[in-house]
XYZ file of N, CA and C in Angstrom:
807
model
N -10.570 -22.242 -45.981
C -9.344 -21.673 -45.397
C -9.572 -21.428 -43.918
N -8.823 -21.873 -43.159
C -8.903 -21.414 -41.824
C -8.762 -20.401 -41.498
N -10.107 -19.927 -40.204
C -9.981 -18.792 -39.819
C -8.668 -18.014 -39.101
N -8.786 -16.794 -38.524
C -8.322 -16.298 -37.370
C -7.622 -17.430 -36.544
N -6.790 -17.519 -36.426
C -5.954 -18.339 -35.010
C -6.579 -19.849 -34.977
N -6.684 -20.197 -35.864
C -6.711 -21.627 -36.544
C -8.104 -22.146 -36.299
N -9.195 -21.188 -36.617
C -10.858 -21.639 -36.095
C -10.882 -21.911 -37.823
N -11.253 -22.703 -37.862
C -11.927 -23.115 -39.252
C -13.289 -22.459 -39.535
N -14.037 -22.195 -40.569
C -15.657 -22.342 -40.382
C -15.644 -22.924 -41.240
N -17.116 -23.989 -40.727
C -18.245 -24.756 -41.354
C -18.726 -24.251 -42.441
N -19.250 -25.500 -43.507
C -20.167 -24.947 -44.759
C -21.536 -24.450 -44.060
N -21.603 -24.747 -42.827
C -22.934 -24.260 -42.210
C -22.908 -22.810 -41.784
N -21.651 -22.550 -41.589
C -21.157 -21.428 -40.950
C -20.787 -20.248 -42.302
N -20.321 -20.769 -43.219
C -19.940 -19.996 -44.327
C -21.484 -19.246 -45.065
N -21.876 -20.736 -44.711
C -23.560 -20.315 -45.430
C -24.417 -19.026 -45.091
N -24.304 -18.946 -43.973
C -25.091 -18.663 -43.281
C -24.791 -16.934 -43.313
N -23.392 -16.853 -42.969
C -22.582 -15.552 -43.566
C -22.857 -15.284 -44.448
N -22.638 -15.249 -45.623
C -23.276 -15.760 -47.214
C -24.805 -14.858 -47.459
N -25.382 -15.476 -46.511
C -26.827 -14.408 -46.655
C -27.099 -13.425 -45.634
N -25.876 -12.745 -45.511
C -25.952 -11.885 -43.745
C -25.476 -10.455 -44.463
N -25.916 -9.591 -44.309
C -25.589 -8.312 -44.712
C -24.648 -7.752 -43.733
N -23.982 -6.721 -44.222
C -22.575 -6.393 -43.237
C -23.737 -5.984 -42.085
N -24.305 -4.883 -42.089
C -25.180 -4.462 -40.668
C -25.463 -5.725 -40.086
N -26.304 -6.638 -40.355
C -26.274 -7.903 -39.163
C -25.323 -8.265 -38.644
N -24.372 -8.440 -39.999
C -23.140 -9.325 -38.561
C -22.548 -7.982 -38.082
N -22.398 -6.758 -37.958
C -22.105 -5.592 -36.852
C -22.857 -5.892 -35.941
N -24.142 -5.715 -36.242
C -25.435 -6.092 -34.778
C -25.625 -7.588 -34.301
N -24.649 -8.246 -34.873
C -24.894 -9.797 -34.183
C -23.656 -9.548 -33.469
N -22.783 -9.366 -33.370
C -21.150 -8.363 -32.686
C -22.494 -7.939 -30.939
N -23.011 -6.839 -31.209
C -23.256 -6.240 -30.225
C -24.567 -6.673 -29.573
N -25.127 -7.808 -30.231
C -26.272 -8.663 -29.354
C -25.348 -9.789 -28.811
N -24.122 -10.162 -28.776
C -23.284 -10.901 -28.332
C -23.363 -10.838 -26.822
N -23.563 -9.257 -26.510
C -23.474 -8.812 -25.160
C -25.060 -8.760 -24.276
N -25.073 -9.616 -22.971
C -25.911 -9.253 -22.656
C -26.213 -8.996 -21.091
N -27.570 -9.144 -19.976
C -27.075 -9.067 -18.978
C -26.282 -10.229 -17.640
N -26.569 -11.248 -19.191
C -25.456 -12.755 -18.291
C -24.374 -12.856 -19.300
N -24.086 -12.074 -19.812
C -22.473 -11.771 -20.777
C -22.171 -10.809 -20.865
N -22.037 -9.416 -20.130
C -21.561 -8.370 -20.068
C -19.881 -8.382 -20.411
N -19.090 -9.072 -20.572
C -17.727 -9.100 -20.516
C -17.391 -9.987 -21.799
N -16.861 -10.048 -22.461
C -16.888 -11.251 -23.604
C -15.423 -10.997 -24.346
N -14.730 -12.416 -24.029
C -13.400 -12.489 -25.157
C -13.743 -12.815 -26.715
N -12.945 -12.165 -27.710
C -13.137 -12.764 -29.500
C -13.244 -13.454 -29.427
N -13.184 -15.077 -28.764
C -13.616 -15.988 -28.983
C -14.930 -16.286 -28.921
N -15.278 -15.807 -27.366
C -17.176 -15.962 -26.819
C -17.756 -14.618 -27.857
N -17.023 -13.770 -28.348
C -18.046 -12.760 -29.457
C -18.203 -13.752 -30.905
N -17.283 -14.289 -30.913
C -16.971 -14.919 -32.419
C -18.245 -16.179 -32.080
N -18.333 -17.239 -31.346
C -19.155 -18.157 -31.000
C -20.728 -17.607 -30.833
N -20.712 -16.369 -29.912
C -22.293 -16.116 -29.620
C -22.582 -15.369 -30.874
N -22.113 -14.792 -31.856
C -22.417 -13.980 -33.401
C -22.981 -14.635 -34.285
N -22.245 -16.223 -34.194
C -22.318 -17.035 -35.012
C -21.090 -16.477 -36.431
N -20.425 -15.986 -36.418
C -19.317 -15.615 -37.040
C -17.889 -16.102 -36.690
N -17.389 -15.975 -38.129
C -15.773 -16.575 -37.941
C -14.848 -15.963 -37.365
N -13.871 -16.191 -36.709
C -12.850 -15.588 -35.555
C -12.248 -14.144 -36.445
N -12.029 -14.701 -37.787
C -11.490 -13.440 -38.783
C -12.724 -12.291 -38.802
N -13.786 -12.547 -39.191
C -14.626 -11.420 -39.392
C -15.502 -10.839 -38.119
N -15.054 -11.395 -37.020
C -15.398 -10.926 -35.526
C -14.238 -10.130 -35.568
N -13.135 -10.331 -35.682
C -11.972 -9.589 -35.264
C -11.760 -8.319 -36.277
N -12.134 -8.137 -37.341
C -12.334 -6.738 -37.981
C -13.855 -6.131 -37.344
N -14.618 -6.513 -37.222
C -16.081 -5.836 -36.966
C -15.809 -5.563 -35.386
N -15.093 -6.236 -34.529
C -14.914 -5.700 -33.237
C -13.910 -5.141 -33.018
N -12.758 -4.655 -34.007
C -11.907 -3.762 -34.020
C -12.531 -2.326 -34.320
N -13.288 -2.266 -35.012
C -14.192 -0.962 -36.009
C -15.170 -0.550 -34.660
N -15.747 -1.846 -34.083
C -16.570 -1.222 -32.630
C -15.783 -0.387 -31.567
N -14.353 -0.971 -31.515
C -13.695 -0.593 -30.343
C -12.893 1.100 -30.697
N -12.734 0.887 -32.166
C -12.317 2.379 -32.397
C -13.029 3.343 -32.260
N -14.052 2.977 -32.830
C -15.786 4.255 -32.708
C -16.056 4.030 -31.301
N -15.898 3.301 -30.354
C -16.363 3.700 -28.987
C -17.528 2.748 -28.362
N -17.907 1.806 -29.520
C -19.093 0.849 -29.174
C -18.631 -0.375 -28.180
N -17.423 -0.337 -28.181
C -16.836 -1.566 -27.360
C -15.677 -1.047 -26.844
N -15.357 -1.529 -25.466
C -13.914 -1.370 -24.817
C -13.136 -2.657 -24.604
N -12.083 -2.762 -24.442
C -11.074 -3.562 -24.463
C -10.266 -3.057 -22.995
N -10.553 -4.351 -21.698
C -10.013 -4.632 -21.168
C -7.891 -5.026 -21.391
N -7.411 -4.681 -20.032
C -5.875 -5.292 -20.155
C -5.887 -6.771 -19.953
N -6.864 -7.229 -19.650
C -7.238 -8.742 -19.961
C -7.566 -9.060 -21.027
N -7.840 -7.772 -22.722
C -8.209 -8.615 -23.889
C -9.474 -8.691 -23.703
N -10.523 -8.361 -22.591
C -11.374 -8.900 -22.379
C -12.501 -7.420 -23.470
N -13.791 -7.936 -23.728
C -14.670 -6.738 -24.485
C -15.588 -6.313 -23.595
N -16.366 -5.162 -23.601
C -17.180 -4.466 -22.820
C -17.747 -3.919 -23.294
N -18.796 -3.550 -23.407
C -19.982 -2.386 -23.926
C -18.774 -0.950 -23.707
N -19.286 0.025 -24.769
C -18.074 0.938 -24.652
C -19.219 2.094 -24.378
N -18.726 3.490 -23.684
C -19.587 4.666 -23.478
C -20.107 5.186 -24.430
N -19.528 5.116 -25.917
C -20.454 5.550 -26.744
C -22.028 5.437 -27.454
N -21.465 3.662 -26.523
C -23.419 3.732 -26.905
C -24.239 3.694 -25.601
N -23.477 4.410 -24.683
C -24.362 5.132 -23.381
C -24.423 6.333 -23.767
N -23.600 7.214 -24.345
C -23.833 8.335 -24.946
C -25.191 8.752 -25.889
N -25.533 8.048 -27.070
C -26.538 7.544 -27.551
C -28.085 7.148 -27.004
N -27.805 6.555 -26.070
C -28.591 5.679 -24.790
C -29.331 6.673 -24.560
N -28.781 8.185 -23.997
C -28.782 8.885 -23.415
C -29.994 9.907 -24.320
N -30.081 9.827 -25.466
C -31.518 10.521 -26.510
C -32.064 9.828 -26.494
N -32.371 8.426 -26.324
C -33.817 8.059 -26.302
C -34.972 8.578 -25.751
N -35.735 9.045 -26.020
C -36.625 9.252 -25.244
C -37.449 8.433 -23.766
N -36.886 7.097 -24.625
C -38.084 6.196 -24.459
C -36.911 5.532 -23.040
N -35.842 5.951 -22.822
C -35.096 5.529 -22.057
C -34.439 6.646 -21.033
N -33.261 6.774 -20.664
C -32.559 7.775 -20.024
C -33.448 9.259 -20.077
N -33.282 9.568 -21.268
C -34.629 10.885 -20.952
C -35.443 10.546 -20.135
N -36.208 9.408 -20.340
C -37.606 9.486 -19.847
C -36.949 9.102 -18.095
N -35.972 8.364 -18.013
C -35.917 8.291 -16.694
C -35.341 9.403 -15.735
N -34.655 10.393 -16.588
C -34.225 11.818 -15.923
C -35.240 12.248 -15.288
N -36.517 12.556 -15.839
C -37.983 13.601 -15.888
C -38.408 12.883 -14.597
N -38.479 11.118 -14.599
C -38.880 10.369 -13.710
C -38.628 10.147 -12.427
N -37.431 10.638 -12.357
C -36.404 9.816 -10.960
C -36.983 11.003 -9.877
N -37.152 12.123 -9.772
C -37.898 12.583 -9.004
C -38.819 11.948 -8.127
N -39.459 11.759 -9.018
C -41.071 11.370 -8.362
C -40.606 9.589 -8.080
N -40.076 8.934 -8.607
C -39.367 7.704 -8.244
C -38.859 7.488 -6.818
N -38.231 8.910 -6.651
C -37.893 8.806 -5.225
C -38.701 9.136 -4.011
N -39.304 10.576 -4.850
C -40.730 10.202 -3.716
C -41.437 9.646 -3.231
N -41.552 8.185 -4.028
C -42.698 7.151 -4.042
C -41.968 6.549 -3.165
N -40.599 6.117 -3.594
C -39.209 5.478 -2.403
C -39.449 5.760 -1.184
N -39.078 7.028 -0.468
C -39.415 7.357 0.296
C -40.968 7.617 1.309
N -41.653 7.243 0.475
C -42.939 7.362 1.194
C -43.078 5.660 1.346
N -42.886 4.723 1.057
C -42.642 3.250 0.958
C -41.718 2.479 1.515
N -40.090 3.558 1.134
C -39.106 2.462 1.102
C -39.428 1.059 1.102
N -40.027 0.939 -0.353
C -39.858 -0.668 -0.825
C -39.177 -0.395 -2.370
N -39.736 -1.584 -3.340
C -38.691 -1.671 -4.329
C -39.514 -0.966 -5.437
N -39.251 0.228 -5.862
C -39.656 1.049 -7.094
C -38.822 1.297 -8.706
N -40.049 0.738 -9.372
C -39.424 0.552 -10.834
C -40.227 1.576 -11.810
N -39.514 1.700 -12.938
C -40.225 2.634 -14.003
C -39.556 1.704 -15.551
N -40.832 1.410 -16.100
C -40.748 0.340 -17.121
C -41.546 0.845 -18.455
N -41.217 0.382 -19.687
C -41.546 1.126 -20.587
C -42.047 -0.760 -21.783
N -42.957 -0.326 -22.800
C -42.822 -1.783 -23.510
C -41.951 -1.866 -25.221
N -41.429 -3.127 -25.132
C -41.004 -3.117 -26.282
C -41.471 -4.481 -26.710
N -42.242 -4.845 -27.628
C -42.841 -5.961 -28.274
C -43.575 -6.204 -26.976
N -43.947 -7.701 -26.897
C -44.105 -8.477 -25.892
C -43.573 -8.448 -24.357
N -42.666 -7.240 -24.590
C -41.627 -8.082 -23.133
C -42.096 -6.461 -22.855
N -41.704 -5.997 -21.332
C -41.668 -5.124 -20.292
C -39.974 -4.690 -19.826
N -39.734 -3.792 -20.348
C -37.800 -3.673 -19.907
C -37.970 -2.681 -19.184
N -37.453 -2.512 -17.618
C -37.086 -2.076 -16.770
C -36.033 -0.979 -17.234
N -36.135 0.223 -16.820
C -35.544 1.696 -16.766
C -34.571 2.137 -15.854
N -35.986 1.598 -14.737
C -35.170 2.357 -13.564
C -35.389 1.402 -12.751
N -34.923 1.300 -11.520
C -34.998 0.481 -10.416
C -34.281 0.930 -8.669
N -34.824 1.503 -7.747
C -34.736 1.878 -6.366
C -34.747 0.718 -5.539
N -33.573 0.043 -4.733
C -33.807 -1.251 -4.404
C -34.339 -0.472 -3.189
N -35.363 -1.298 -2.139
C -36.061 -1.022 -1.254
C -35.381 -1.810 0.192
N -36.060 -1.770 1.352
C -35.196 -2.465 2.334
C -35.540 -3.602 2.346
N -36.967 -3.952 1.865
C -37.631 -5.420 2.662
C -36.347 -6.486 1.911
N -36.635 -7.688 2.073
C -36.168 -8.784 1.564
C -36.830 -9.539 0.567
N -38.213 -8.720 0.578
C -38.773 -9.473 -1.443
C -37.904 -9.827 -1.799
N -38.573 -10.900 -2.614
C -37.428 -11.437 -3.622
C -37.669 -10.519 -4.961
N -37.171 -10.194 -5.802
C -37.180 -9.093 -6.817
C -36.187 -9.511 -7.954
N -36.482 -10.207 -9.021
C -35.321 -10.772 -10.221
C -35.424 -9.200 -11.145
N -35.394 -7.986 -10.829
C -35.476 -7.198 -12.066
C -34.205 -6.055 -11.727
N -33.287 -5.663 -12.544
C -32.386 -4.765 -12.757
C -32.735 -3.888 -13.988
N -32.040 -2.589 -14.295
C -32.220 -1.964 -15.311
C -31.889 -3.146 -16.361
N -32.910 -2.876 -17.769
C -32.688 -3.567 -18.873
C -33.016 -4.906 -18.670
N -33.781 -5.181 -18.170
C -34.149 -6.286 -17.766
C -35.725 -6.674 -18.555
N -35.868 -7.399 -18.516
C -36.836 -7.929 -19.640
C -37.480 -9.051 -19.116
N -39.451 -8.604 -18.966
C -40.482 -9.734 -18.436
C -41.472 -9.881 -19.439
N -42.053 -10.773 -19.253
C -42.873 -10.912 -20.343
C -44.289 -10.076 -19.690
N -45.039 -9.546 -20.755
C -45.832 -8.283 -20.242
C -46.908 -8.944 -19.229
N -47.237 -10.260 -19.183
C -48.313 -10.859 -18.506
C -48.200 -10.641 -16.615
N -46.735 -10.931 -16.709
C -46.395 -11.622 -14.963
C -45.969 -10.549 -14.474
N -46.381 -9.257 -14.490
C -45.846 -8.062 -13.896
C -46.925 -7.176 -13.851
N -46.781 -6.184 -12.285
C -47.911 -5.256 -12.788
C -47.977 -3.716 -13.643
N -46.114 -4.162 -14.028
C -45.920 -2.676 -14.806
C -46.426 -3.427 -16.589
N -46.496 -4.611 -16.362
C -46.502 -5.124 -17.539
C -48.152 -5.290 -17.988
N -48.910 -5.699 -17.000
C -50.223 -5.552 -17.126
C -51.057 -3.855 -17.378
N -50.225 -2.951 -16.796
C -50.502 -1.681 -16.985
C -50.206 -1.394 -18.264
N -48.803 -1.902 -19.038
C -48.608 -1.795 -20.581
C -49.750 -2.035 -21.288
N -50.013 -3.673 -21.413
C -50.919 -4.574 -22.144
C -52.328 -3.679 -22.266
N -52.499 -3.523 -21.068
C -54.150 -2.885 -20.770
C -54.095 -1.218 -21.494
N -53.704 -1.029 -21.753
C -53.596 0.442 -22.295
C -52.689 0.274 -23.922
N -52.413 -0.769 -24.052
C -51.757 -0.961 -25.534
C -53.092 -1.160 -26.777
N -52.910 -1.096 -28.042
C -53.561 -1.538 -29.206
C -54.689 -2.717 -28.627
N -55.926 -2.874 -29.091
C -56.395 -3.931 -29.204
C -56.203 -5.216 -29.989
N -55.601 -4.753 -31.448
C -54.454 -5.825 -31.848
C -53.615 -6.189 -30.871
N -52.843 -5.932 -30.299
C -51.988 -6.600 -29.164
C -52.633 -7.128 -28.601
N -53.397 -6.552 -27.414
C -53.993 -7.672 -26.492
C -54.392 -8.404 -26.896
N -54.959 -8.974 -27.931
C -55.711 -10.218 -28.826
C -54.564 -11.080 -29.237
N -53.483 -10.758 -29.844
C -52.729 -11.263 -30.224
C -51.698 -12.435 -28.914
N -51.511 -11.201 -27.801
C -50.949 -11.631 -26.983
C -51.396 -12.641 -26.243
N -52.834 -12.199 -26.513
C -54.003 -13.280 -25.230
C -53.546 -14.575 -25.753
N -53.831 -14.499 -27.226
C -53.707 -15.583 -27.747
C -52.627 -16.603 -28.161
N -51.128 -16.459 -27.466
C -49.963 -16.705 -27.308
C -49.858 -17.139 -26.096
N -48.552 -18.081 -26.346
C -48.091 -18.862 -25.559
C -47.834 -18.351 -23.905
N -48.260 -18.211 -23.113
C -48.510 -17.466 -21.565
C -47.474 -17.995 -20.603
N -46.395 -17.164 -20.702
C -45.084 -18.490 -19.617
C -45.678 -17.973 -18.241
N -45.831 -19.057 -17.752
C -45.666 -19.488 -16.108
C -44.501 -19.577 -15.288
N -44.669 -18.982 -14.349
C -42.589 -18.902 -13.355
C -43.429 -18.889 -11.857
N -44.604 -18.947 -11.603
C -45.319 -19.442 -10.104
C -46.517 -20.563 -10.351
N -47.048 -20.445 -9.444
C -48.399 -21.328 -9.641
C -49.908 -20.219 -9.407
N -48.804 -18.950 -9.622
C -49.704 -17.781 -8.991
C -50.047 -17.025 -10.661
N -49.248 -17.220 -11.851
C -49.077 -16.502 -12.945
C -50.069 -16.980 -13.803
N -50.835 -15.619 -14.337
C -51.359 -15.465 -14.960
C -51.545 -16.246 -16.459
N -52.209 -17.661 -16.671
C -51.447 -18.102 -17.419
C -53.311 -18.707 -18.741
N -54.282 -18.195 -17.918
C -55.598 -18.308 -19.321
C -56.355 -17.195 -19.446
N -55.656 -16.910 -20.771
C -56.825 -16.244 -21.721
C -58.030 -15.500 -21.271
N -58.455 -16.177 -20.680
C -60.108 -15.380 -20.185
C -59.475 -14.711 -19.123
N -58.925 -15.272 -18.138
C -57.961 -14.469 -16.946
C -57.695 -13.280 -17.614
N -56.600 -13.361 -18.451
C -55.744 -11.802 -18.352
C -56.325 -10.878 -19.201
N -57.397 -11.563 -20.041
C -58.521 -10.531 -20.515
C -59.309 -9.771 -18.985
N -59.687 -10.164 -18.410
C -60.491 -9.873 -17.227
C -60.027 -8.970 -16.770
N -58.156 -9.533 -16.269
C -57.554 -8.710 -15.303
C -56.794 -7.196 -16.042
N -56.958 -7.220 -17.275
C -56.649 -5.913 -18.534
C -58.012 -5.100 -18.193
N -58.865 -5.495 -18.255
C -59.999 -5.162 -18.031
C -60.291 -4.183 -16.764
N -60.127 -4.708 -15.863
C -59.869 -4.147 -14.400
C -59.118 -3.180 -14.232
N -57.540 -3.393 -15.116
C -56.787 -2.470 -14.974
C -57.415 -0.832 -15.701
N -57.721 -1.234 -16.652
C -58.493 -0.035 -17.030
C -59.196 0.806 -16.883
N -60.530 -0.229 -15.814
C -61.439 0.583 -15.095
C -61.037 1.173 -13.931
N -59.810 0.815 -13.336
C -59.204 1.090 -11.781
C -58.418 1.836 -12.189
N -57.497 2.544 -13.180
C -56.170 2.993 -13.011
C -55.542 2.492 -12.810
N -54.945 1.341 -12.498
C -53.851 0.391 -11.609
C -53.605 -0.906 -11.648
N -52.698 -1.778 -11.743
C -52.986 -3.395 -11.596
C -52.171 -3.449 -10.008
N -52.488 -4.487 -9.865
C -51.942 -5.213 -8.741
C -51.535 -6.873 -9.319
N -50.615 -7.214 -9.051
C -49.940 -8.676 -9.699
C -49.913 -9.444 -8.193
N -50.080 -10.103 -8.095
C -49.850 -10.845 -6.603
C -48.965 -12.590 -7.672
N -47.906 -12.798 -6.590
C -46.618 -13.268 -6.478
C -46.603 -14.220 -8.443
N -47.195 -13.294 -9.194
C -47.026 -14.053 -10.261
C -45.332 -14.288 -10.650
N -43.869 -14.068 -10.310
C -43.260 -14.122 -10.738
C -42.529 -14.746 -9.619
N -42.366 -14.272 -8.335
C -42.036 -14.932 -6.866
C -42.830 -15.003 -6.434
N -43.130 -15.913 -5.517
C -44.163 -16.717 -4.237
C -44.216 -15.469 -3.115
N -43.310 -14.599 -3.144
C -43.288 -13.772 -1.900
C -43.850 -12.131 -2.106
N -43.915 -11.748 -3.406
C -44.051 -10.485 -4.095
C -44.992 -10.196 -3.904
N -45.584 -9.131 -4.389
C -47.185 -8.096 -5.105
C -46.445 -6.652 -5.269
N -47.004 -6.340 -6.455
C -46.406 -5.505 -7.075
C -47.696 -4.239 -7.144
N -47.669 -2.755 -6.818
C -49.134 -2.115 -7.704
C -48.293 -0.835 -8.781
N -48.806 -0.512 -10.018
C -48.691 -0.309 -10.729
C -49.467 0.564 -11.383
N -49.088 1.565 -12.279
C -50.477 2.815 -12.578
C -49.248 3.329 -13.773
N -50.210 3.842 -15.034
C -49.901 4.026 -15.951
C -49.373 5.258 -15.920
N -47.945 5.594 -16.828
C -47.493 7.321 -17.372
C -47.913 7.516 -18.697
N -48.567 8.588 -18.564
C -48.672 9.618 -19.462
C -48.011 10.413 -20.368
N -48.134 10.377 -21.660
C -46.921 11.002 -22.798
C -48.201 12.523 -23.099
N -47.106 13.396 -23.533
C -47.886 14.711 -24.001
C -49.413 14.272 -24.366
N -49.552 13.669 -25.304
C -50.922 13.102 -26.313
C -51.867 12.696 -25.133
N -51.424 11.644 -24.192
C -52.312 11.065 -23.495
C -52.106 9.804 -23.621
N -51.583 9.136 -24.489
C -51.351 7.926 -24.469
C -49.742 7.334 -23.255
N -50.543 6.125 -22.948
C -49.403 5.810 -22.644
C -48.266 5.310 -22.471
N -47.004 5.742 -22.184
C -45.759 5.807 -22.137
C -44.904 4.602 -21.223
N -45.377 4.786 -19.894
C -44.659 3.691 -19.453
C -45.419 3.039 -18.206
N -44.714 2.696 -16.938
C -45.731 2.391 -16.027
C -44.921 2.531 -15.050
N -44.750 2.752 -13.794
C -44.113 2.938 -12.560
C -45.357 1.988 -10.909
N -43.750 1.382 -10.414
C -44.770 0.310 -9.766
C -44.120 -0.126 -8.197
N -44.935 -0.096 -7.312
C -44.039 -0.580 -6.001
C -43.950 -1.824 -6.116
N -43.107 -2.753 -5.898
C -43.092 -4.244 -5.236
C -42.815 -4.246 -3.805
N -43.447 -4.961 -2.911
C -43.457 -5.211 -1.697
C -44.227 -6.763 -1.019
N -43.479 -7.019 0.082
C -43.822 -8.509 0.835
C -45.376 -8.771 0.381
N -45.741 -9.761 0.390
C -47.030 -10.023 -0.173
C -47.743 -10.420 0.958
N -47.281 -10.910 2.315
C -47.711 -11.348 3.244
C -48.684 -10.331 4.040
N -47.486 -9.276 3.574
C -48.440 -7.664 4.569
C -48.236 -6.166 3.937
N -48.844 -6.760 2.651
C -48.909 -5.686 1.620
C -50.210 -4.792 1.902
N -49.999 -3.694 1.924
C -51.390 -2.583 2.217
C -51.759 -2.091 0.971
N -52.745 -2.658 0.357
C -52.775 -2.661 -1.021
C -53.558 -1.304 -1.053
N -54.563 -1.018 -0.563
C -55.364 0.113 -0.385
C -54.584 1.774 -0.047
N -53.328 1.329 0.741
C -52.684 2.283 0.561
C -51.548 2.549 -0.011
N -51.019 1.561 -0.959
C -50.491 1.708 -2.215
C -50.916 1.979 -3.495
N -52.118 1.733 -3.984
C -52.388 2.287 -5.188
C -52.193 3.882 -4.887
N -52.969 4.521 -4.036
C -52.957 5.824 -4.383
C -51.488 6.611 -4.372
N -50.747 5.983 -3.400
C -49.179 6.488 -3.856
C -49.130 5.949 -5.148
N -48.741 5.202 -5.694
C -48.086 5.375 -7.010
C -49.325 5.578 -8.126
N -50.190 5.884 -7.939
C -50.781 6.620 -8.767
C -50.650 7.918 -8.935
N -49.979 8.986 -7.715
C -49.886 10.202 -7.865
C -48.321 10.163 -8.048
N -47.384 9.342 -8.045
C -46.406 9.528 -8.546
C -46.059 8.895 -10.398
N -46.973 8.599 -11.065
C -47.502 8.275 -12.562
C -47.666 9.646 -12.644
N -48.818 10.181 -11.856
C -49.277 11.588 -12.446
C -48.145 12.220 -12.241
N -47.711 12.759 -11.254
C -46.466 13.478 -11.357
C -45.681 13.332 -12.579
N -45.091 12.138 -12.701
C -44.289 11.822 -14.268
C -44.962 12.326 -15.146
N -46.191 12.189 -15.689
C -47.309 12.379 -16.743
C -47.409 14.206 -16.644
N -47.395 14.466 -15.613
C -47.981 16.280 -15.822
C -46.442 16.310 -16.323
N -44.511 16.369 -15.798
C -43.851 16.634 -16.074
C -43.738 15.792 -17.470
N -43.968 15.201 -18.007
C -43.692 15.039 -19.695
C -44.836 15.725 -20.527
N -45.728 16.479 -20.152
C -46.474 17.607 -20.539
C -47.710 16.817 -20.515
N -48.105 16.321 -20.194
C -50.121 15.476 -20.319
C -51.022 16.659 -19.113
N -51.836 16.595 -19.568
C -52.709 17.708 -19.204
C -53.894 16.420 -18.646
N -54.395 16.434 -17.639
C -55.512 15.616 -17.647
C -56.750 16.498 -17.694
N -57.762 15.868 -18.550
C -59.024 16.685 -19.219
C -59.816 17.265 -17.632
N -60.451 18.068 -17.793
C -60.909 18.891 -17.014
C -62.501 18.086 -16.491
N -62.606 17.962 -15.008
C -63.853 17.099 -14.894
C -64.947 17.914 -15.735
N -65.893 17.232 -16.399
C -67.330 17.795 -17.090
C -68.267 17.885 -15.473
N -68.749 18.733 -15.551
C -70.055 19.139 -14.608
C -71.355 18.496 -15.021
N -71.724 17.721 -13.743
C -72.833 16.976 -14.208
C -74.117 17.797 -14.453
C-alpha cells in the first residue's frame, strides 16, 4: 500500500521496519539530524531514517508535540528546546561546561587563540566548548563536533589516560589520516600516549591542518580520573610551545580543583 503522499515502500524497506522496535525508529527520527542537516523536511527525515513517509509523519508529530522537534512556517524540522533542556543534566556536557567556561576564558585571554574543552565518547573526541581565537588557524571544530581520538591533542590526552583495553584496541584499528602530519602507526601513537602521560600534556602538530598545533592537558573528575581535556590551538609556524603547556595546564587544574579533585599531597623525600 502506498505510503504518505504517494511514497511507496520497498520489500527492502518494509523488511527492515519489520525488525525495528518502536524506540529505534523514534531514535532513527532524531539521528536524522545532524551538524550538516540541522534543518530537515518529512521527506529528508523520512529518507535519512530509512522509514516510510507514513510512519515518519506520526513519530515526528509525537517529537514535535513533546518538544523534541520544532516546525518551521516553512514546514521545515529543527531540533526542538526540549532536548536542550535535557542537554542541560548531563554531566558529561553543559554541566561540565558551566564549571569550565571560567577558566576557558582565562586561558582565552591569556592567549587569545582558539580554546576548546572536549570530553570522549567511544573512539571519537566531541567538542563542548569552543572560544574562537583571533589568529587565522585553520580550525574544522564547533560544539558537538566529533574527531577521531588519534589527530587531536584533546584526543591524545583522552586515549593516554583511558583503559588499557582501549588503547590496545584502538592502536590496533584502522588510523584515519587528514595530513601527511597524522598520526597514523601503531608504534607512533603508542609512544606519543606514552609521553603524554609522563608530561601531563600532548602537543599534536598540524595532524588535522597543515597550519595548526594544538597543547592539551587532562581534567580531573572528583575520583581522579579523567574527565575531559581542554586545549589551545594556535599557528604552527610560531607556536611557543614552552609557554603554552603551562597555561593550559593550570587552567585543567583549575577545572579539576572546581569539579572537586584534590591533587595528592607531595610525599617528602
Amino acid at each position: 500500500m502506498p505510503g504518505l503522499w504517494g511514497q511507496r515502500p520497498t520489500d527492502a524497506m518494509l523488511s527492515a521496519m519489520a525488525t525495528r522496535s518502536a524506540p529505534d525508529r523514534l531514535l532513527s527520527v532524531l539521528s536524522a539530524f545532524d551538524h550538516g542537516h540541522p534543518a530537515l523536511s518529512l521527506t529528508d527525515i523520512s529518507r535519512r531514517a530509512g522509514l516510510t513517509l507514513t510512519t515518519a509523519h506520526r513519530l515526528v508529530g509525537a517529537l514535535t508535540e513533546w518538544g523534541a522537534l520544532e516546525r518551521d512556517t516553512d514546514g521545515v524540522y529543527h531540533v526542538g528546546l526540549r532536548l536542550w533542556e535535557l542537554a542541560a543534566l548531563a554531566p558529561r556536557g553543559l554541566a561540565l561546561r558551566q564549571v569550565a567556561l571560567p577558566y576557558l576564558e582565562d586561558l582565552y585571554e591569556a592567549t587569545h587563540e582558539n580554546v576548546q574543552l572536549a570530553v570522549r565518547d567511544g573512539s571519537d573526541v566531541v567538542y563542548i566548548e569552543w572560544l574562537s581565537g583571533r589568529s587565522a588557524v585553520g580550525v574544522h571544530i564547533r560544539v558537538g563536533a566529533r574527531w577521531p581520538l588519534h589527530a587531536t591533542g584533546v584526543g591524545l590526552v583522552l586515549l593516554a589516560h583511558g583503559e588499557p583495553g582501549l588503547q590496545e584496541e584502538y592502536c590496533a584499528g584502522s588510523l584515519a589520516s587528514f595530513t601527511p602530519y597524522t598520526i597514523t602507526d601503531p608504534t607512533r601513537l603508542r609512544r606519543a600516549l606514552a609521553e603524554v602521560r609522563r608530561t601531563g600534556a600532548a602537543v599534536s602538530t598540524r595532524q588535522v591542518t597543515d597550519d595548526a598545533l594544538s597543547v592539551a592537558a587532562p581534567v580531573r573528575g572528583r575520583t581522579g580520573s579523567v574527565v575531559a581535556a581542554v586545549s589551545v590551538v594556535v599557528p604552527e609556524a610560531d607556536a611557543q610551545v614552552p609557554v603554552l603547556i603551562p597555561a593550559v595546564r593550570m587552567a585543567a587544574r583549575g577545572i579539576s580543583r572546581a569539579l572537586g579533585w584534590q591533587p595528592r599531597p607531595a610525599v617528602a623525600r
